[in-house]
Coordinates of C-alpha atoms in Angstrom, one line a residue:
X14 CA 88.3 95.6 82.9
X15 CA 87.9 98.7 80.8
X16 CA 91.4 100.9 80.2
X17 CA 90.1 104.6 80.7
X18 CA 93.6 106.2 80.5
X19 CA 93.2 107.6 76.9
X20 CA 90.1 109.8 78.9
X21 CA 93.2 112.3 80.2
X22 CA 94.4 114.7 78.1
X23 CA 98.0 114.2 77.1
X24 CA 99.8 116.5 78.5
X25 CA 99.8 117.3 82.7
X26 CA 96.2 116.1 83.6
X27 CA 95.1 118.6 86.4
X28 CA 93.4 117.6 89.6
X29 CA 89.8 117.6 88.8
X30 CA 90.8 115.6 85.8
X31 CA 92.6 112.7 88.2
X32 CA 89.3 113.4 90.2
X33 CA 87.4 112.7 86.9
X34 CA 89.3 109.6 86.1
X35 CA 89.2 108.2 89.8
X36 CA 85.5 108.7 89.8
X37 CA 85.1 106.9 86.6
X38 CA 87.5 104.2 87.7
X39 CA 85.6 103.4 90.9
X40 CA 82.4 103.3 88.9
X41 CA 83.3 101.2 86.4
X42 CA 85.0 98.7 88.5
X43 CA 82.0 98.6 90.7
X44 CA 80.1 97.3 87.7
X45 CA 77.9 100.4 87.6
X46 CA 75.9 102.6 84.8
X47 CA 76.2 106.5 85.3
X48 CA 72.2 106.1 85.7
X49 CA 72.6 103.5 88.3
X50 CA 75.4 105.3 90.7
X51 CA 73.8 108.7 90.0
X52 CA 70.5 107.6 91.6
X53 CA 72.1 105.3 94.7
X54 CA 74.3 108.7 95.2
X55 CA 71.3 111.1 95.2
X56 CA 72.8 112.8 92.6
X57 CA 71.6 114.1 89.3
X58 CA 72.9 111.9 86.4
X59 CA 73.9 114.3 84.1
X60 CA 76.0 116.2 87.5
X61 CA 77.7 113.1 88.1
X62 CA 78.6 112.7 83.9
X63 CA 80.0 116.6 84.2
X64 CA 82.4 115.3 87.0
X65 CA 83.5 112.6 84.9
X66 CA 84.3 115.0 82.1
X67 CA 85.8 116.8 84.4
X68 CA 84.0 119.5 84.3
X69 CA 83.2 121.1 87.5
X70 CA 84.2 120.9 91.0
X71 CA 82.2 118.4 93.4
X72 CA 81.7 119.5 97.5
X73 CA 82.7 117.2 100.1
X74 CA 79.0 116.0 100.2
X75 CA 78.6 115.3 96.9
X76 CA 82.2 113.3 96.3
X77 CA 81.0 111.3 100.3
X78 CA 77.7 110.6 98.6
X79 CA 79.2 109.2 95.6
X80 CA 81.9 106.8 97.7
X81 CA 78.7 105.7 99.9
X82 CA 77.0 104.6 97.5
X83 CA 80.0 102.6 95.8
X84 CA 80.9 101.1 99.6
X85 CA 84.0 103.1 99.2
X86 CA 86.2 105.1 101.5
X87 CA 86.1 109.1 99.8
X88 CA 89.9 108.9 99.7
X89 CA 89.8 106.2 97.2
X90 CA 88.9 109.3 94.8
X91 CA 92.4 110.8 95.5
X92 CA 94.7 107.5 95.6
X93 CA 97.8 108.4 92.8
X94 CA 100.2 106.3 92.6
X95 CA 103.6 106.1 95.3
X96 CA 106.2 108.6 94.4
X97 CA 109.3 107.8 96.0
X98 CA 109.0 111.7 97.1
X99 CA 106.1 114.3 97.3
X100 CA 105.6 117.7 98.5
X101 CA 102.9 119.5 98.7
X102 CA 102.9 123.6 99.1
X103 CA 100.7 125.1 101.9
X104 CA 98.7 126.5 99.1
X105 CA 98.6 123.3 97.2
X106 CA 96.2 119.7 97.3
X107 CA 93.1 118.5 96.2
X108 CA 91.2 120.4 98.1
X109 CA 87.2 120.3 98.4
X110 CA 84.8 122.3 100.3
X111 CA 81.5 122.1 101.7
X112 CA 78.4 122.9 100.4
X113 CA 77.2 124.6 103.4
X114 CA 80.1 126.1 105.6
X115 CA 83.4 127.6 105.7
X116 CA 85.4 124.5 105.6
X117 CA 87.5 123.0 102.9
X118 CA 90.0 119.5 102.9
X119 CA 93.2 118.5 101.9
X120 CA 94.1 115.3 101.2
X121 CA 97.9 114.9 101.9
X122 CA 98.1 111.2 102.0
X123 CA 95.8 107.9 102.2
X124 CA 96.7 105.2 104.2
X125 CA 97.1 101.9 102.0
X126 CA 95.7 99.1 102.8
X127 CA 97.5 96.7 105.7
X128 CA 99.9 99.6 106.6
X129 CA 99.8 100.9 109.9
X130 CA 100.8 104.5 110.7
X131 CA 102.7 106.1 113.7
X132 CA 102.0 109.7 114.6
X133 CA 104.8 112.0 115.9
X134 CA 104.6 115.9 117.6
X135 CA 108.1 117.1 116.5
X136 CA 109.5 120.3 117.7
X137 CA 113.2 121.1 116.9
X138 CA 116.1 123.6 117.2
X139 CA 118.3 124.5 115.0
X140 CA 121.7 123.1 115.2
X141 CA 122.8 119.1 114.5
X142 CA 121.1 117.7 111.6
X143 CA 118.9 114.6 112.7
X144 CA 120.0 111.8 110.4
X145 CA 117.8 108.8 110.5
X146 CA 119.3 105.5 109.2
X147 CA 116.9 103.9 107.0
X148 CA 114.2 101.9 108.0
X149 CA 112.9 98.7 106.6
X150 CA 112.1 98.9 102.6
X151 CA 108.3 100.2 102.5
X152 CA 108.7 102.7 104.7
X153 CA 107.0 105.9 104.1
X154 CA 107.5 109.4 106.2
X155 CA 104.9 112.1 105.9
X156 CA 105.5 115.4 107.6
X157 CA 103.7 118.3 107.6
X158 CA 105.8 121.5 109.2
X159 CA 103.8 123.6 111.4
X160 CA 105.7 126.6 112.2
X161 CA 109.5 127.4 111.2
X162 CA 111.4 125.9 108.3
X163 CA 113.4 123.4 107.4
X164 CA 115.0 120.8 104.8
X165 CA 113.4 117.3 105.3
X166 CA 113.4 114.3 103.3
X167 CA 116.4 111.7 101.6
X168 CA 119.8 112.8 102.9
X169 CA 120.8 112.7 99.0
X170 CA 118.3 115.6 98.6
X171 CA 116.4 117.5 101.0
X172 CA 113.6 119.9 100.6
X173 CA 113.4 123.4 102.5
X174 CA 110.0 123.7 103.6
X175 CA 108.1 126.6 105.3
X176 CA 105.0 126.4 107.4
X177 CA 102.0 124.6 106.1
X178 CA 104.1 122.5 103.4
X179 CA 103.6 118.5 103.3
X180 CA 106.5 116.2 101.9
X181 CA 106.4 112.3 102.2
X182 CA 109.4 110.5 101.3
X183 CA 110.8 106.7 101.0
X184 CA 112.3 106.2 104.4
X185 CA 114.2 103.2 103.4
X186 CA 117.7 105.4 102.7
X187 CA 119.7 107.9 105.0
X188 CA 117.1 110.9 105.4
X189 CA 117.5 114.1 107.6
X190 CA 115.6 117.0 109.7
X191 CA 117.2 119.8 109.6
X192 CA 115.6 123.0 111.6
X193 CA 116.3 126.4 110.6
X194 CA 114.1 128.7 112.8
X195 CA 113.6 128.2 116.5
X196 CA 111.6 126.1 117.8
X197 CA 110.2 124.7 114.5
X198 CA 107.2 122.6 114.8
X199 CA 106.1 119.5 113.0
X200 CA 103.6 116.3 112.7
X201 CA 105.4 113.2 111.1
X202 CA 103.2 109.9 110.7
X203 CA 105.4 107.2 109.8
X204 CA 103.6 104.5 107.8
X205 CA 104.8 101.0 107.5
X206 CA 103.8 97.2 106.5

C-alpha cells in the first residue's frame, strides 16, 4: 500500500485538498493508473491529475463519475476520520454543485459501514434541559437545527447553535438539548452498531 500523506501540505490541509487526497487514495487502492480511471470515468486524464493536485473544484457529476467507475459510493471521497465532536456552520461543508443546475450538496456525515441510523423530527421549547444518559459506547448523534437555537452536544460542553448548523457528538457520555427560542426545530439521526 502506498503512504500518500506527505501529498498534503503541512500545515491545515483545506477541503479540496482532503478531496485531492481521498481521490488519490481510492485510486490507488483500486489498483488503478490516472490513464486507466480517467478513461472508465469519462474524464479527461489530465482533469482528473488537476483534482489530485488539488487544483480545481470537481461537480457532482464529475466526483459520481469518478466513484462509478471505482465501484464506490461518492461519499467515500469525503470519509475523515471520527472526531469525538464536529460542527459544522450553516455556511460551512464540502460542498459541490452541479454542472447543469442550481443545486449544490453538503456532506454532513457518511454512514459507516454495519451501523444503522435512527432518524428523529425534534421540536422543542425552551425551559428543562433534556439530558440524555449515555448510550452504549459507539454511539454517534448528528443533529442538524432547523429553526431556533440551542446548545447541543456532551453535557461537559455544549455548543450553541443557530439554524442551519450540523454538530455530531459521541453519545456514549451525559449529553443535553437545550432550546433557546420557541419552538426550535431539529433532525437528529442517531447512528449505532
Amino acid at each position: 500500500m502506498t503512504d500518500i500523506t506527505n501529498d498534503l501540505p503541512k500545515s491545515h490541509p483545506s477541503r479540496i485538498d482532503l478531496l485531492a487526497l481521498s481521490i488519490k487514495r481510492e485510486r490507488l487502492a483500486a489498483g488503478l493508473s490516472l490513464t486507466e480511471l480517467a478513461k472508465r470515468a469519462g474524464v479527461a486524464k489530465s482533469t482528473l491529475s488537476q483534482l489530485e493536485s488539488g487544483i480545481g473544484n470537481p461537480s457532482i457529476e464529475t466526483l459520481w463519475s469518478l466513484a462509478m467507475a471505482m465501484g464506490l459510493q461518492v461519499t467515500r471521497f469525503f470519509e475523515q476520520p471520527q472526531q469525538p465532536l464536529r460542527v459544522i456552520r450553516a455556511n460551512e461543508g464540502m460542498t459541490t454543485y452541479a454542472e447543469t443546475a442550481n443545486y449544490a450538496a453538503t456532506l454532513l456525515a457518511d454512514c459507516p459501514a454495519g451501523v444503522q441510523r435512527d432518524i428523529y423530527r425534534l421540536k422543542v421549547q425552551p425551559g428543562e434541559v433534556r439530558l440524555s444518559q449515555p448510550h452504549p459506547p459507539g454511539t454517534v448523534e448528528h443533529v442538524v437545527l432547523c429553526s431556533g437555537s440551542a446548545r447541543i452536544g456532551p453535557a461537559s460542553g455544549p455548543v450553541l447553535l443557530n439554524a442551519g448548523d450540523y454538530i455530531s457528538y459521541l453519545a456514549n457520555v451525559p449529553h443535553v438539548f437545550e432550546a433557546l427560542e420557541a419552538d426550535t426545530t431539529a433532525v437528529m439521526v442517531i447512528e449505532h452498531s
